[in-house]
mmCIF file of C-alpha atoms in Angstrom:
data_model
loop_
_atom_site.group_PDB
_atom_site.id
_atom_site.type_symbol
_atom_site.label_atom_id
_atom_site.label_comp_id
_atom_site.label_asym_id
_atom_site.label_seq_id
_atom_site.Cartn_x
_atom_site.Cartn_y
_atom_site.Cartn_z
ATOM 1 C CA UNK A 1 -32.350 16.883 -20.648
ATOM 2 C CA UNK A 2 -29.423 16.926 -17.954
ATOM 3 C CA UNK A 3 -30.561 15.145 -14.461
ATOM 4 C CA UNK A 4 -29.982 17.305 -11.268
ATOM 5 C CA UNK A 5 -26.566 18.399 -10.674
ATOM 6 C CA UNK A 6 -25.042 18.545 -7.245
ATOM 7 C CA UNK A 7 -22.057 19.645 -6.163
ATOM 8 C CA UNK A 8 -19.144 19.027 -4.784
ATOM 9 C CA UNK A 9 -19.726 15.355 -4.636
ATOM 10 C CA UNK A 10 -17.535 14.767 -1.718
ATOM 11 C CA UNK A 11 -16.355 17.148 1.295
ATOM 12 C CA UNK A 12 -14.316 16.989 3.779
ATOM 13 C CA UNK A 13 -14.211 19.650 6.759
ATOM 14 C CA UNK A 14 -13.924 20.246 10.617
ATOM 15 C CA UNK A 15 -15.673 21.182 13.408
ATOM 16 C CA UNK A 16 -16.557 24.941 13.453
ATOM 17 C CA UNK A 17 -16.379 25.673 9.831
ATOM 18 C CA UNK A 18 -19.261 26.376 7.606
ATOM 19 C CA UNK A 19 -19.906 24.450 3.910
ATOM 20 C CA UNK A 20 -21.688 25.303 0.901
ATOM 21 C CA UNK A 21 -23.290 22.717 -1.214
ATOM 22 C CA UNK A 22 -24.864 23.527 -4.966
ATOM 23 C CA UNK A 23 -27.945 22.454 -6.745
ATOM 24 C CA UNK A 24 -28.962 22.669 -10.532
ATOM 25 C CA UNK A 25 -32.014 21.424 -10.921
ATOM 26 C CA UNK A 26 -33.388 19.843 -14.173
ATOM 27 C CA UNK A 27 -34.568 22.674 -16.772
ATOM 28 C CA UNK A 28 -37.346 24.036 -16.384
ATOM 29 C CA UNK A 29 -38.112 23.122 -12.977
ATOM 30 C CA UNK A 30 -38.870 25.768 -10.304
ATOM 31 C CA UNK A 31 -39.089 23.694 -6.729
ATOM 32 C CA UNK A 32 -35.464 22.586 -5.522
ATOM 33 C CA UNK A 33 -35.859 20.756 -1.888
ATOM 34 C CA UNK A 34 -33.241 19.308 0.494
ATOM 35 C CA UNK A 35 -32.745 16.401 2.878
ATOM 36 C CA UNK A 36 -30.413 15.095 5.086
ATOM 37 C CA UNK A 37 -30.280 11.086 4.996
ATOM 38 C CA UNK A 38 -28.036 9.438 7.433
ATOM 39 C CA UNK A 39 -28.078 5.987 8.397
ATOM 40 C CA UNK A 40 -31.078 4.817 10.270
ATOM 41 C CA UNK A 41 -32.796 8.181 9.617
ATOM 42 C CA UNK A 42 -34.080 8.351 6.479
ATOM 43 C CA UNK A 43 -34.786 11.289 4.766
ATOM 44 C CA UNK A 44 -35.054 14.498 6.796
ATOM 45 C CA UNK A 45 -36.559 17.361 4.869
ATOM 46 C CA UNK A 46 -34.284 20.544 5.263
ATOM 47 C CA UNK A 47 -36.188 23.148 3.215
ATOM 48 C CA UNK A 48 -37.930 23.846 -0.061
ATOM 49 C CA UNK A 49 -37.571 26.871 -2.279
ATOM 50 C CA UNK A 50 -39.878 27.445 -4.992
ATOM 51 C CA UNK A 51 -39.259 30.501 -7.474
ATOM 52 C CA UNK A 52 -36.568 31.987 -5.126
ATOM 53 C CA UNK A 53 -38.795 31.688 -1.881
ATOM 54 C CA UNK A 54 -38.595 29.270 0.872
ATOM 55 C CA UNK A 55 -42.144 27.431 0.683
ATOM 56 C CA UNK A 56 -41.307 24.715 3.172
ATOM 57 C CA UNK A 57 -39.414 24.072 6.093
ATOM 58 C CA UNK A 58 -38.210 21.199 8.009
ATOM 59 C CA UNK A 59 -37.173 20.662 11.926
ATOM 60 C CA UNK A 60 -33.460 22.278 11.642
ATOM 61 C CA UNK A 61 -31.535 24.586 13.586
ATOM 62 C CA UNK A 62 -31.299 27.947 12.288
ATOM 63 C CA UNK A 63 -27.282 27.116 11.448
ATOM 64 C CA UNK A 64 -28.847 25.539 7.946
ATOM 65 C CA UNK A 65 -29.816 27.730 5.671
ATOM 66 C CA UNK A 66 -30.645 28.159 1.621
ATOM 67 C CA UNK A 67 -31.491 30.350 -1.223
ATOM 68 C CA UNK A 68 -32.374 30.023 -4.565
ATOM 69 C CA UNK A 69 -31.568 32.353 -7.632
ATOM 70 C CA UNK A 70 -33.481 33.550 -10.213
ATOM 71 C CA UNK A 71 -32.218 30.544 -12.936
ATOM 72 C CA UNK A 72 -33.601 28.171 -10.013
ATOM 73 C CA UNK A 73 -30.164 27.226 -8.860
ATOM 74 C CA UNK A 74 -30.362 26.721 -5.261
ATOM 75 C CA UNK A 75 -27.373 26.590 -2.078
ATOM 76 C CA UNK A 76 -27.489 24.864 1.192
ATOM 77 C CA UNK A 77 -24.802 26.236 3.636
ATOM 78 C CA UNK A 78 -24.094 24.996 7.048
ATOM 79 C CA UNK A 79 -22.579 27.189 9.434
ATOM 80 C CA UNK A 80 -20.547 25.837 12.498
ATOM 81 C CA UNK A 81 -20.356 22.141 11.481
ATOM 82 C CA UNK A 82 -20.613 19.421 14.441
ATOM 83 C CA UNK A 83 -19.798 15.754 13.679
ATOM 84 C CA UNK A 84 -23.303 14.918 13.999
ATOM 85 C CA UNK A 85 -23.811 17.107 10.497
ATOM 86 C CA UNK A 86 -21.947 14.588 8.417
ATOM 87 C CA UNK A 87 -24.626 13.061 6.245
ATOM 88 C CA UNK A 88 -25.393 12.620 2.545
ATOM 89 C CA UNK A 89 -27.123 16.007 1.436
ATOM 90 C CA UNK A 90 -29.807 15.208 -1.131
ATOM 91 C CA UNK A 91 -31.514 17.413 -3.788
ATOM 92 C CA UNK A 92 -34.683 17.278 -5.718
ATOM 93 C CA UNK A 93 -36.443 19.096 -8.112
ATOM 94 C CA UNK A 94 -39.344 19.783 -10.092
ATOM 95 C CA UNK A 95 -42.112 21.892 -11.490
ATOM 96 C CA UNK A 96 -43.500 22.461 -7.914
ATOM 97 C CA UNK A 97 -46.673 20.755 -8.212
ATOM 98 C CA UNK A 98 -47.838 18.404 -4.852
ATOM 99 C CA UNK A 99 -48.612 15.485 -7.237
ATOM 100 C CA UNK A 100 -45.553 15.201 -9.340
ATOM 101 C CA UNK A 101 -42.748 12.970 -8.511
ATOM 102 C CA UNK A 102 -39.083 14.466 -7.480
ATOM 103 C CA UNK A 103 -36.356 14.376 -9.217
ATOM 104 C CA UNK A 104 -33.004 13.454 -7.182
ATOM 105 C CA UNK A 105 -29.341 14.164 -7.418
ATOM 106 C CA UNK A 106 -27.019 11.695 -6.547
ATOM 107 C CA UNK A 107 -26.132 13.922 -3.536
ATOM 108 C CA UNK A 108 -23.277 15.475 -1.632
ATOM 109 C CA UNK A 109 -21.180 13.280 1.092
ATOM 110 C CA UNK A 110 -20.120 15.535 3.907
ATOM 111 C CA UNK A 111 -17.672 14.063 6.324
ATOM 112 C CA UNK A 112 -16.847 16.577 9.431
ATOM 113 C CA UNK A 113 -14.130 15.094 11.402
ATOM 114 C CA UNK B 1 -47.882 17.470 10.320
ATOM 115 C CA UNK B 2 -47.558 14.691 8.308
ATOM 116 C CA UNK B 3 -45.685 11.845 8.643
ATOM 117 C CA UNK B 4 -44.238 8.227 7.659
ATOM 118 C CA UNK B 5 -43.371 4.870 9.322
ATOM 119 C CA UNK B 6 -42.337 2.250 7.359
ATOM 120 C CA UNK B 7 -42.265 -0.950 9.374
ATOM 121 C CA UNK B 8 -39.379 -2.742 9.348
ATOM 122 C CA UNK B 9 -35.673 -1.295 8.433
ATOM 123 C CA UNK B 10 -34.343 -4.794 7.062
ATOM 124 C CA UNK B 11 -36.602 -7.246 4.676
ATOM 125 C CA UNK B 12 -34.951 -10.203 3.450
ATOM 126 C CA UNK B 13 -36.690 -12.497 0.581
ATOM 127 C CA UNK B 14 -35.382 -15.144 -1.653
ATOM 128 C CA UNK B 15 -34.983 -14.916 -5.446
ATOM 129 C CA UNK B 16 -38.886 -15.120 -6.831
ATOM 130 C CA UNK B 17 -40.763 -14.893 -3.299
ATOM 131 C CA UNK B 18 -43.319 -12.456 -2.482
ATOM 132 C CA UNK B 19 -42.151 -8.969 -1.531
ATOM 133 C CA UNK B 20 -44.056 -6.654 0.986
ATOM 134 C CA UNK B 21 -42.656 -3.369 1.897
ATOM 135 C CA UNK B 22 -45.159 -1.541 5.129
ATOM 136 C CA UNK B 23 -46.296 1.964 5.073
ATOM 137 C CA UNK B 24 -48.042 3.821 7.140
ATOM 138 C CA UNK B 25 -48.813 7.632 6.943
ATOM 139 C CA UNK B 26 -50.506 10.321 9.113
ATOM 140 C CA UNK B 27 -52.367 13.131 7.557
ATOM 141 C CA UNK B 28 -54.884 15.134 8.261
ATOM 142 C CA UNK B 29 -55.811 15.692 4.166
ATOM 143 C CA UNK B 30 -55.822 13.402 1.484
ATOM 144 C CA UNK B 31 -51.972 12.429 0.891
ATOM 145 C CA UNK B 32 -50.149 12.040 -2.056
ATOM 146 C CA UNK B 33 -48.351 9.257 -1.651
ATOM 147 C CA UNK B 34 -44.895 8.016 -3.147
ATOM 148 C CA UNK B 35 -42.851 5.067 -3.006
ATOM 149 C CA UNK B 36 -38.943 5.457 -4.211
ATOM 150 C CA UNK B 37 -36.152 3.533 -4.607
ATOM 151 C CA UNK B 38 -32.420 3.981 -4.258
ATOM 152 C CA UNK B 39 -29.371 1.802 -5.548
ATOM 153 C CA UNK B 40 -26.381 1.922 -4.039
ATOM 154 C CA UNK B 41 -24.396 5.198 -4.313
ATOM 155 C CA UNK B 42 -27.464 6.532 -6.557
ATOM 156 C CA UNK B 43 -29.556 9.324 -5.848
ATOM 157 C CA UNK B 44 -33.579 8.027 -5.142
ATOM 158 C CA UNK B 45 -35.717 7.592 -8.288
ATOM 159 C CA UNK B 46 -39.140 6.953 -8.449
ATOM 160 C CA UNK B 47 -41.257 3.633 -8.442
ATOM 161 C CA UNK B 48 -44.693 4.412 -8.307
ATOM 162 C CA UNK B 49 -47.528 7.204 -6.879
ATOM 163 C CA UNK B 50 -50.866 7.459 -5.699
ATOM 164 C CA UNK B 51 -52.358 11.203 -6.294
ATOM 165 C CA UNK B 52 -56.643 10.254 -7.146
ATOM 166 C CA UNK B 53 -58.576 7.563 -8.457
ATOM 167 C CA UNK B 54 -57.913 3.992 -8.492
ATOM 168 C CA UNK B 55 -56.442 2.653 -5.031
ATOM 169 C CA UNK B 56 -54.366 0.112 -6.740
ATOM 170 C CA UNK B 57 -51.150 1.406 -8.359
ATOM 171 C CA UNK B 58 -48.780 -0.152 -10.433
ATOM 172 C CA UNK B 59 -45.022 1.200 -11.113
ATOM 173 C CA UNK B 60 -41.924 0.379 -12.498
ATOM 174 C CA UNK B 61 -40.337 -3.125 -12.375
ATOM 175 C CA UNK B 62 -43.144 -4.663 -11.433
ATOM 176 C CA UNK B 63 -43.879 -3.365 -8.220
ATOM 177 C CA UNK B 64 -47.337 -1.823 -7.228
ATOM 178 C CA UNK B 65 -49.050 -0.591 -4.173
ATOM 179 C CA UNK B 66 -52.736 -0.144 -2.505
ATOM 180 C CA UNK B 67 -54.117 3.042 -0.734
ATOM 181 C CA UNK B 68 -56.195 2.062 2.070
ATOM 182 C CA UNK B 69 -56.973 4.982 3.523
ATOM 183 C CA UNK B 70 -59.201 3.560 6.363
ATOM 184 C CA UNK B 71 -55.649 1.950 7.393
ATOM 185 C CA UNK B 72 -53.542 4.746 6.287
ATOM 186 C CA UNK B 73 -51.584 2.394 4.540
ATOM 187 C CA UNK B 74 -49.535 2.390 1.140
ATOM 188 C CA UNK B 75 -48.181 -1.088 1.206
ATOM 189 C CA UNK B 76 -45.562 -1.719 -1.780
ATOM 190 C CA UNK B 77 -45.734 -5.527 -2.826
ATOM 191 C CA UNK B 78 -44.080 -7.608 -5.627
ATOM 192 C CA UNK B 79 -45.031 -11.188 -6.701
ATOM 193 C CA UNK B 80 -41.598 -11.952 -7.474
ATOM 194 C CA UNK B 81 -38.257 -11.179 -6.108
ATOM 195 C CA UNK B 82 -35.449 -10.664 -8.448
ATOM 196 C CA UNK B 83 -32.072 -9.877 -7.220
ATOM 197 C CA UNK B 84 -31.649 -6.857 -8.855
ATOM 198 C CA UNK B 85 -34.438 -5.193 -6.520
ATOM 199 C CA UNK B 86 -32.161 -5.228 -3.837
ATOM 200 C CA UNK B 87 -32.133 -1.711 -2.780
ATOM 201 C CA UNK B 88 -33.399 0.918 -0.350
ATOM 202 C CA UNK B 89 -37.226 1.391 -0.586
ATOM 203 C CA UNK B 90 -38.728 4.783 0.696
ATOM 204 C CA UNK B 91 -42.187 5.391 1.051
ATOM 205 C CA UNK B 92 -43.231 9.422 1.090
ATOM 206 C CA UNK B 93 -46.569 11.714 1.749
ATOM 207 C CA UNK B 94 -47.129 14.808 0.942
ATOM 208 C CA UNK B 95 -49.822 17.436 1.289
ATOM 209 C CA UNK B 96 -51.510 20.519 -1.084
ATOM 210 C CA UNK B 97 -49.200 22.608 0.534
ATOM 211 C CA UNK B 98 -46.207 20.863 -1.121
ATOM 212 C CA UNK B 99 -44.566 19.518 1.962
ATOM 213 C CA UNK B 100 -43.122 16.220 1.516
ATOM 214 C CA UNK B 101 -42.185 13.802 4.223
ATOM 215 C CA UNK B 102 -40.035 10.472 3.897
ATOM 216 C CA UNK B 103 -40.280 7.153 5.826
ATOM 217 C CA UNK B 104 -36.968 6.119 7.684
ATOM 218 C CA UNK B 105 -36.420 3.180 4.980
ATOM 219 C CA UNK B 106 -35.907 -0.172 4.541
ATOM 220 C CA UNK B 107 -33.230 -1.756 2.901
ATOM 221 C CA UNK B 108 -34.866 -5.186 0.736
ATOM 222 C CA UNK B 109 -32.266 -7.881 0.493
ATOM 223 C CA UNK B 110 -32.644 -11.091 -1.965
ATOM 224 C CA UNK B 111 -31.150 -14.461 -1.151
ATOM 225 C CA UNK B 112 -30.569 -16.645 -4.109
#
């Protein structure tokens, strides 16, 4: 069974523009969530989609935003980087249950210079 | 809400000493509580969770932790350091409603 999938694995962009980052989550699965982790920080829990609807949601500005399709696919975009956005964007899957454990990409390095 | 605080962002053991990782939660429901670990330039993977039942929990690698809820603690411990556990430990709650918070960290180091 293929892991979660994120990508790009790297980006690079500036101040102003806007960024899309993918998620495939493992087969099967129906929750995808998202989290910012930066230095210091942790984990911050963006959002979590389960069967194309937002479930959860997490202490962001409206600028981040998601979706997730019908095959459980899921995008993050950011609109109107700042620096401060640069951060590794994790996802995690699974079959949307409270007690079962996540399952993690490696995640998405966003540098905004 | 929920939340986490794992105390202390920087542990630092030598090779086969005891290891003890703090966690402390708030929660206004019975948590389900995670610990998980992430290698460098790897995405986090799970070492071990507490859902029901026994308070003592044992994972992966030899680690295992104890739900105390009259502390609101999930402390992760180790007898034995090895070097490969040097790593990034999180510790995680999360509630029926499937919201799932994450401690800041703390990064384990082991001195040989």
């Amino acid at each position: 069974k293929a892991g979660v999938t994120q990508t790009p694995r790297y980006l690079i962009k500036t101040r102003g523009q806007q960024v899309t980052l993918s998620c495939s989550p493992i087969s099967g699965h129906r929750s995808v969530s998202w989290y910012q982790q930066t230095p210091g920080q942790g984990l911050q829990f963006l959002f979590e989609y389960f069967s194309e609807t937002q479930r959860n949601k997490g202490n962001f500005p409206g600028r981040f935003s998601g979706r997730q399709f019908s095959n459980s696919r899921s995008e993050m975009n950011v609109s109107t980087l700042e620096l401060g956005d640069s951060a590794l964007y994790l996802c995690a899957s699974s079959q949307g249950q409270p007690e079962e454990k996540l399952f993690f990409g490696s995640g998405t390095q966003l540098s905004v210079l | 809400a929920q939340s986490v605080t794992q105390l202390g962002s920087h542990v630092s053991v030598s090779e086969g000493a005891l290891v003890l990782l703090r966690c402390n939660y708030s929660s206004s429901v019975p948590p389900y509580l995670f610990w998980y670990v992430q290698y460098p330039n790897q995405g986090l993977q799970l070492l071990l969770k507490y859902t029901t039942g026994a308070t003592l929990v044992k994972g992966i690698n030899g680690f295992e932790a104890e739900f105390k809820k009259s502390e609101t603690s999930f402390h992760l411990t180790k007898p034995s350091a090895h070097m490969s556990d040097a790593a990034e430990y999180f510790c995680a709650v999360r509630n029926n409603n499937n919201d799932m918070r994450f401690g800041a960290g703390t990064r384990l180091t082991v001195k040989p």
